[in-house]
Amino acid sequence: MNNNFVTLKSFEYELNCNCPERHPIYFSAGDILTIEEERRYVDGMGWYVLITINDEYNMFMFLEDIEHLRIKGTICAISDLDLRINYLRFKVNEALDTRDKEAFLIFSSELGKVMNLREGLVS
């Protein structure tokens, strides 16, 4: 299993706990989420995994929430960023070939964001 993810879009995450006060955690595009080995099972709720955010903070996150974020495209495995860039380049070229201005604008904008994100990880 890949254990390093990057947030592609900013989002707010509400911790599932039995706390009287709930405080959401805010993630920004470009944040690095590292899934650690430590896991906990909570009866009636399911599996939680320890994640490290930007090598600074630790928290437990519901495993199904991580999978949901990945499926929605909110987070992506760092190793998959290059694949995403190749796919978006293909879609930009395809839009150019078919002269689809709307698709070109959408895919070229997304490509620019992902490439900037990738460059930010390297530096």
N, CA and C of each residue as an Amber inpcrd file, in Angstrom:
protein
   369
   0.8410000  -1.1850000   0.0000000   0.0000000   0.0000000   0.0000000
   0.8800000   1.2400000   0.0000000   0.5040000   2.1910000  -0.7950000
   1.2080000   3.4570000  -0.8410000   0.9380000   4.2110000   0.4480000
   1.9630000   4.8000000   1.0400000   1.7050000   5.4710000   2.3060000
   1.9680000   6.9690000   2.2800000   2.3470000   7.5270000   1.1300000
   2.5460000   8.9650000   1.0120000   1.5580000   9.5490000   0.0140000
   0.7550000  10.4820000   0.5050000  -0.2560000  11.1120000  -0.3260000
  -0.0740000  12.6230000  -0.2950000  -0.5460000  13.2720000  -1.3450000
  -0.5310000  14.7270000  -1.4020000  -1.9670000  15.1860000  -1.6290000
  -2.3360000  16.2900000  -0.9820000  -3.6830000  16.8200000  -1.1950000
  -3.6790000  17.6280000  -2.4840000  -4.6060000  17.3200000  -3.3600000
  -4.7300000  18.0300000  -4.6310000  -5.6450000  19.2340000  -4.5120000
  -6.5500000  19.1720000  -3.5500000  -7.5120000  20.2520000  -3.3160000
  -7.5790000  20.5140000  -1.8220000  -7.8410000  21.7380000  -1.4700000
  -8.0310000  22.0580000  -0.0480000  -9.3400000  21.4330000   0.4250000
  -9.3530000  20.9910000   1.6770000 -10.5790000  20.4370000   2.2350000
 -10.5470000  20.5350000   3.7530000 -11.6990000  20.3330000   4.3260000
 -11.8890000  20.3690000   5.7770000 -12.2590000  18.9610000   6.2210000
 -11.6230000  18.5000000   7.2950000 -11.8910000  17.1560000   7.8010000
 -12.3830000  17.2420000   9.2340000 -13.5180000  16.6400000   9.4760000
 -14.1030000  16.6090000  10.8200000 -13.7310000  15.2860000  11.4730000
 -13.0230000  15.3600000  12.5850000 -12.6310000  14.1540000  13.3040000
 -13.8570000  13.4400000  13.8550000 -13.8770000  12.1340000  13.7040000
 -14.9500000  11.3180000  14.2820000 -14.5110000  10.9000000  15.6740000
 -14.9790000  11.6000000  16.6640000 -14.6130000  11.2450000  18.0340000
 -15.8240000  11.5050000  18.9320000 -15.6960000  11.0930000  20.1560000
 -16.7660000  11.3180000  21.1220000 -16.5030000  12.5790000  21.9230000
 -15.9240000  13.5650000  21.2810000 -15.5710000  14.8110000  21.9520000
 -16.8070000  15.7140000  22.0320000 -16.9510000  16.4630000  23.1250000
 -18.0830000  17.3870000  23.2140000 -17.9550000  18.5290000  22.2110000
 -16.7450000  18.9530000  21.9440000 -16.5160000  20.0170000  20.9540000
 -15.7980000  19.4120000  19.7620000 -16.2950000  19.7390000  18.6020000
 -15.6540000  19.2390000  17.3820000 -14.9810000  20.3900000  16.6640000
 -13.7300000  20.1720000  16.3500000 -12.9670000  21.1750000  15.6230000
 -12.4840000  20.5570000  14.3130000 -12.8620000  21.1510000  13.2050000
 -12.4040000  20.5930000  11.9270000 -10.9120000  20.8600000  11.7290000
 -10.2990000  20.0030000  10.9410000  -8.9030000  20.1660000  10.5700000
  -8.8850000  20.5780000   9.1080000  -8.1230000  21.6100000   8.8090000
  -8.0610000  22.1420000   7.4540000  -6.8100000  21.6500000   6.7450000
  -6.9980000  21.1310000   5.5550000  -5.8980000  20.6780000   4.7180000
  -5.8270000  21.6040000   3.5040000  -4.6290000  21.9710000   3.1220000
  -4.4070000  22.8110000   1.9500000  -3.8370000  21.9600000   0.8240000
  -4.0560000  22.4010000  -0.3990000  -3.4610000  21.7150000  -1.5460000
  -1.9480000  21.7130000  -1.3580000  -1.3490000  20.5560000  -1.5460000
   0.0900000  20.4140000  -1.3830000   0.5110000  19.8240000  -0.0500000
  -0.4150000  19.6670000   0.8860000  -0.0780000  19.0260000   2.1590000
   0.2860000  17.5630000   1.9040000   1.2730000  17.0770000   2.6480000
   1.7080000  15.6930000   2.5160000   1.1360000  14.8900000   3.6840000
   0.4410000  13.8150000   3.3500000  -0.1220000  12.9080000   4.3550000
   0.6400000  11.5920000   4.2780000   1.2530000  11.2150000   5.3800000
   1.9840000   9.9540000   5.4450000   1.2280000   9.0080000   6.3670000
   0.8400000   7.8780000   5.8270000   0.1370000   6.8790000   6.6220000
   1.1870000   6.0520000   7.3550000   1.0900000   6.0640000   8.6600000
   2.0470000   5.3430000   9.5030000   1.5520000   3.9180000   9.7310000
   2.3750000   3.1090000  10.3580000   2.0430000   1.6970000  10.6080000
   0.9890000   1.5180000  11.7000000   0.8980000   2.4640000  12.6170000
  -0.0010000   2.3090000  13.7640000  -1.4620000   2.3940000  13.3360000
  -2.2270000   1.4110000  13.7740000  -3.6490000   1.3440000  13.4690000
  -4.4100000   1.0160000  14.7470000  -5.6690000   1.4410000  14.7670000
  -6.5380000   1.1420000  15.9150000  -7.9130000   0.7840000  15.4020000
  -8.5050000  -0.1840000  16.0750000  -9.8740000  -0.5500000  15.7430000
 -10.7770000  -0.0330000  16.8520000 -11.8130000   0.7110000  16.4710000
 -12.7750000   1.2460000  17.4350000 -14.0830000   0.5010000  17.2060000
 -14.5570000  -0.1800000  18.2580000 -15.8090000  -0.9340000  18.1470000
 -16.9400000  -0.0390000  17.6500000 -17.6710000  -0.5350000  16.6950000
 -18.8190000   0.1800000  16.1710000 -18.4670000   1.2710000  15.1750000
 -17.1640000   1.5500000  15.0030000 -16.7580000   2.6120000  14.0770000
 -15.8530000   2.0710000  12.9690000 -14.8780000   1.2570000  13.3090000
 -13.9950000   0.6800000  12.3060000 -12.5340000   1.0120000  12.5480000
 -11.7380000   0.8670000  11.4930000 -10.2960000   1.0470000  11.5800000
  -9.8900000   2.5020000  11.4150000  -8.9540000   2.9040000  12.2450000
  -8.3310000   4.2270000  12.1660000  -6.8330000   4.0260000  11.9910000
  -6.2180000   4.8730000  11.1810000  -4.7720000   4.7990000  10.9710000
  -4.1450000   6.1240000  11.3790000  -2.9330000   6.0210000  11.8900000
  -2.1930000   7.2150000  12.2670000  -1.6140000   7.8430000  11.0180000
  -1.8670000   9.1270000  10.8250000  -1.2610000   9.8390000   9.7010000
  -0.4260000  10.9960000  10.2460000   0.6240000  11.2970000   9.5220000
   1.4640000  12.4480000   9.8220000   1.2090000  13.4650000   8.7230000
   0.9840000  14.7030000   9.1200000   0.6850000  15.7720000   8.1760000
   1.9060000  16.6770000   8.0790000   2.4960000  16.7460000   6.8870000
   3.6560000  17.6020000   6.6070000   4.8060000  17.3790000   7.5920000
   4.9800000  16.1620000   8.0510000   6.0340000  15.8170000   9.0190000
   5.9650000  16.6530000  10.2910000   4.7790000  17.1900000  10.6000000
   4.6360000  18.0680000  11.7650000   3.5990000  17.5710000  12.7650000
   2.4530000  17.1300000  12.2830000   1.3380000  16.7800000  13.1610000
   0.9320000  15.3370000  12.9340000   0.4410000  14.7160000  13.9840000
  -0.0960000  13.3570000  13.9030000  -1.5540000  13.3720000  14.3110000
  -2.3190000  12.5030000  13.6780000  -3.7130000  12.3200000  14.0610000
  -4.1850000  10.9730000  13.5210000  -5.2420000  10.4570000  14.1070000
  -5.8500000   9.2410000  13.5910000  -6.9820000   9.6250000  12.6590000
  -7.0210000   8.9490000  11.5090000  -8.0420000   9.2260000  10.5050000
  -8.7270000   7.9040000  10.1570000 -10.0340000   7.9790000   9.9970000
 -10.8350000   6.8250000   9.6360000 -10.3690000   6.3120000   8.2720000
 -10.0520000   5.0290000   8.1920000  -9.5020000   4.4400000   6.9710000
 -10.4230000   4.6420000   5.7660000 -11.7290000   4.4940000   5.9810000
 -12.6740000   4.6820000   4.8750000 -12.6960000   6.1340000   4.3860000
 -12.4360000   7.0960000   5.2720000 -12.3700000   8.4980000   4.8510000
 -11.1880000   8.7230000   3.9210000 -10.0640000   8.0830000   4.2200000
  -8.8820000   8.2100000   3.3550000  -9.1950000   7.6550000   1.9740000
  -9.8230000   6.5020000   1.9380000 -10.1820000   5.8880000   0.6570000
 -11.1850000   6.7560000  -0.1100000 -12.1340000   7.3250000   0.5920000
 -13.1210000   8.2040000  -0.0430000 -12.4410000   9.4400000  -0.6470000
 -11.5130000  10.0340000   0.0810000 -10.7720000  11.2010000  -0.4270000
  -9.9550000  10.8350000  -1.6610000  -9.3880000   9.6290000  -1.6610000
  -8.6010000   9.1910000  -2.8090000  -9.4930000   8.9750000  -4.0350000
 -10.6350000   8.3460000  -3.8300000 -11.5520000   8.0850000  -4.9430000
 -12.0910000   9.3960000  -5.5260000 -12.3970000  10.3650000  -4.6490000
 -12.9060000  11.6650000  -5.1070000 -11.8390000  12.4910000  -5.8220000
 -10.5750000  12.1230000  -5.6730000  -9.5050000  12.8870000  -6.3030000
  -9.0370000  14.0530000  -5.4470000  -9.3900000  14.0490000  -4.1800000
  -8.9580000  15.1050000  -3.2690000  -7.5170000  14.8700000  -2.8310000
  -7.1410000  13.5920000  -2.6790000  -5.7560000  13.2440000  -2.3970000
  -5.2810000  12.2570000  -3.4570000  -3.9750000  12.1870000  -3.6110000
  -3.3830000  11.3130000  -4.6170000  -2.0650000  10.7960000  -4.0760000
  -1.7620000   9.5530000  -4.3610000  -0.4600000   9.0230000  -3.9730000
   0.6140000   9.8330000  -4.6960000   1.6600000  10.1760000  -3.9880000
   2.7330000  10.9730000  -4.6010000   3.2960000  10.2500000  -5.8150000
   3.4020000   8.9340000  -5.7260000   3.9330000   8.1590000  -6.8540000
   3.0040000   8.2000000  -8.0730000   1.7460000   8.5670000  -7.8760000
   0.7860000   8.6430000  -8.9880000   0.7260000  10.0260000  -9.6390000
   1.4380000  11.0050000  -9.0940000   1.3880000  12.3520000  -9.6730000
   1.9050000  12.3720000 -11.1070000   2.9880000  11.6530000 -11.3710000
   3.5240000  11.6230000 -12.7350000   2.5440000  10.9730000 -13.6970000
   1.8520000   9.9400000 -13.2320000   0.8230000   9.3170000 -14.0770000
  -0.3040000  10.2990000 -14.3650000  -0.6820000  11.0600000 -13.3620000
  -1.7430000  12.0610000 -13.5300000  -1.3080000  13.1440000 -14.5260000
  -0.0500000  13.5650000 -14.4280000   0.4810000  14.5620000 -15.3600000
   0.4550000  14.0160000 -16.7830000   0.8800000  12.7790000 -16.9860000
   0.8450000  12.1750000 -18.3240000  -0.5680000  12.0950000 -18.8640000
  -1.5160000  11.7080000 -18.0130000  -2.9080000  11.6220000 -18.4420000
  -3.4400000  12.9990000 -18.8500000  -3.1550000  14.0140000 -18.0300000
  -3.6470000  15.3550000 -18.3420000  -3.0010000  15.9130000 -19.6090000
  -1.7320000  15.6140000 -19.8260000  -1.0790000  16.0300000 -21.0820000
  -1.7720000  15.3870000 -22.2840000  -2.0950000  14.1030000 -22.1470000
  -2.8170000  13.4050000 -23.2060000  -4.1590000  14.0770000 -23.4790000
  -4.9020000  14.4080000 -22.3950000  -6.2130000  15.0340000 -22.5650000
  -6.0970000  16.4270000 -23.1900000  -5.0490000  17.1750000 -22.8360000
  -4.8270000  18.4910000 -23.4560000  -4.5630000  18.3080000 -24.9450000
  -3.6990000  17.3670000 -25.3050000  -3.4010000  17.1200000 -26.7180000
  -4.6320000  16.6330000 -27.4770000  -5.4110000  15.7930000 -26.8360000
  -6.6460000  15.3040000 -27.4510000  -7.6160000  16.4620000 -27.7100000
  -7.7370000  17.3620000 -26.7400000  -8.6130000  18.5250000 -26.9090000
  -8.1170000  19.4240000 -28.0370000  -6.8000000  19.5490000 -28.1510000
  -6.2460000  20.3420000 -29.2550000  -6.5530000  19.6870000 -30.6050000
  -6.3970000  18.3690000 -30.6570000  -6.6530000  17.6460000 -31.9080000
  -8.1080000  17.7650000 -32.3430000  -9.0300000  17.7400000 -31.3820000
 -10.4510000  17.8080000 -31.7150000 -10.9820000  19.2420000 -31.6770000
 -10.0970000  20.1740000 -31.3640000 -10.4390000  21.6020000 -31.2840000
 -11.5850000  21.8620000 -30.3020000 -11.4960000  21.1700000 -29.1710000
 -12.4870000  21.3190000 -28.1140000 -11.9520000  22.3330000 -27.1030000
 -12.3560000  23.5830000 -27.2760000 -11.8240000  24.6700000 -26.4550000
 -12.1490000  24.4850000 -24.9750000 -13.3660000  24.0900000 -24.6770000
 -13.7830000  23.9260000 -23.2780000 -12.9510000  22.8470000 -22.5720000
 -12.7940000  21.6940000 -23.2200000 -11.9900000  20.6190000 -22.6330000
 -10.5320000  21.0590000 -22.4990000 -10.0330000  21.7590000 -23.4950000
  -8.6590000  22.2540000 -23.4290000  -8.4490000  23.1500000 -22.2140000
  -9.3550000  24.0740000 -22.0070000  -9.2190000  24.9890000 -20.8690000
  -9.2760000  24.2440000 -19.5370000 -10.1710000  23.2890000 -19.4370000
 -10.3150000  22.5180000 -18.1960000  -9.0490000  21.7000000 -17.9210000
  -8.6130000  20.9280000 -18.9250000  -7.4710000  20.0320000 -18.7150000
  -6.1530000  20.7850000 -18.5970000  -5.9900000  21.8670000 -19.3410000
  -4.7360000  22.6260000 -19.2250000  -4.6490000  23.3240000 -17.8650000
  -5.7680000  23.7860000 -17.3500000  -5.7740000  24.3900000 -16.0180000
  -5.4050000  23.3560000 -14.9570000  -6.0230000  22.1810000 -15.0310000
  -5.7180000  21.1100000 -14.0850000  -4.2590000  20.6650000 -14.2110000
  -3.7650000  20.5780000 -15.4340000  -2.3680000  20.1920000 -15.6570000
  -1.4170000  21.1950000 -15.0060000  -1.7000000  22.4730000 -15.1620000
  -0.8650000  23.4960000 -14.5440000  -0.8350000  23.3660000 -13.0290000
  -1.9930000  23.1100000 -12.4420000  -2.0630000  22.9520000 -10.9790000
  -1.2530000  21.7520000 -10.5100000  -1.4140000  20.6320000 -11.1830000
  -0.7200000  19.4120000 -10.7690000   0.7870000  19.5480000 -10.9850000
   1.1980000  20.1780000 -12.0700000   2.6290000  20.3690000 -12.3110000
   3.2400000  21.3060000 -11.2660000   2.5230000  22.3650000 -10.9030000
   3.0140000  23.2530000  -9.8440000   3.1160000  22.5110000  -8.5200000
   2.1570000  21.6730000  -8.2500000   2.1580000  20.8750000  -7.0240000
   3.3630000  19.9390000  -7.0220000   3.6190000  19.2910000  -8.1340000
   4.7540000  18.3550000  -8.2550000   6.0770000  19.1010000  -8.0670000
   6.1970000  20.2710000  -8.6770000   7.4230000  21.0740000  -8.5300000
   7.6260000  21.4980000  -7.0870000   6.5360000  21.8020000  -6.3840000
   6.6220000  22.1890000  -4.9800000   7.1130000  21.0520000  -4.1000000
   6.8350000  19.8100000  -4.4950000   7.2830000  18.6580000  -3.7170000
   8.7730000  18.4090000  -3.8970000   9.2740000  18.7240000  -5.0800000
  10.6770000  18.4780000  -5.3890000  11.5780000  19.4660000  -4.6600000
  11.1510000  20.7190000  -4.5650000  12.0180000  21.7420000  -3.9670000
  11.9810000  21.7560000  -2.4690000
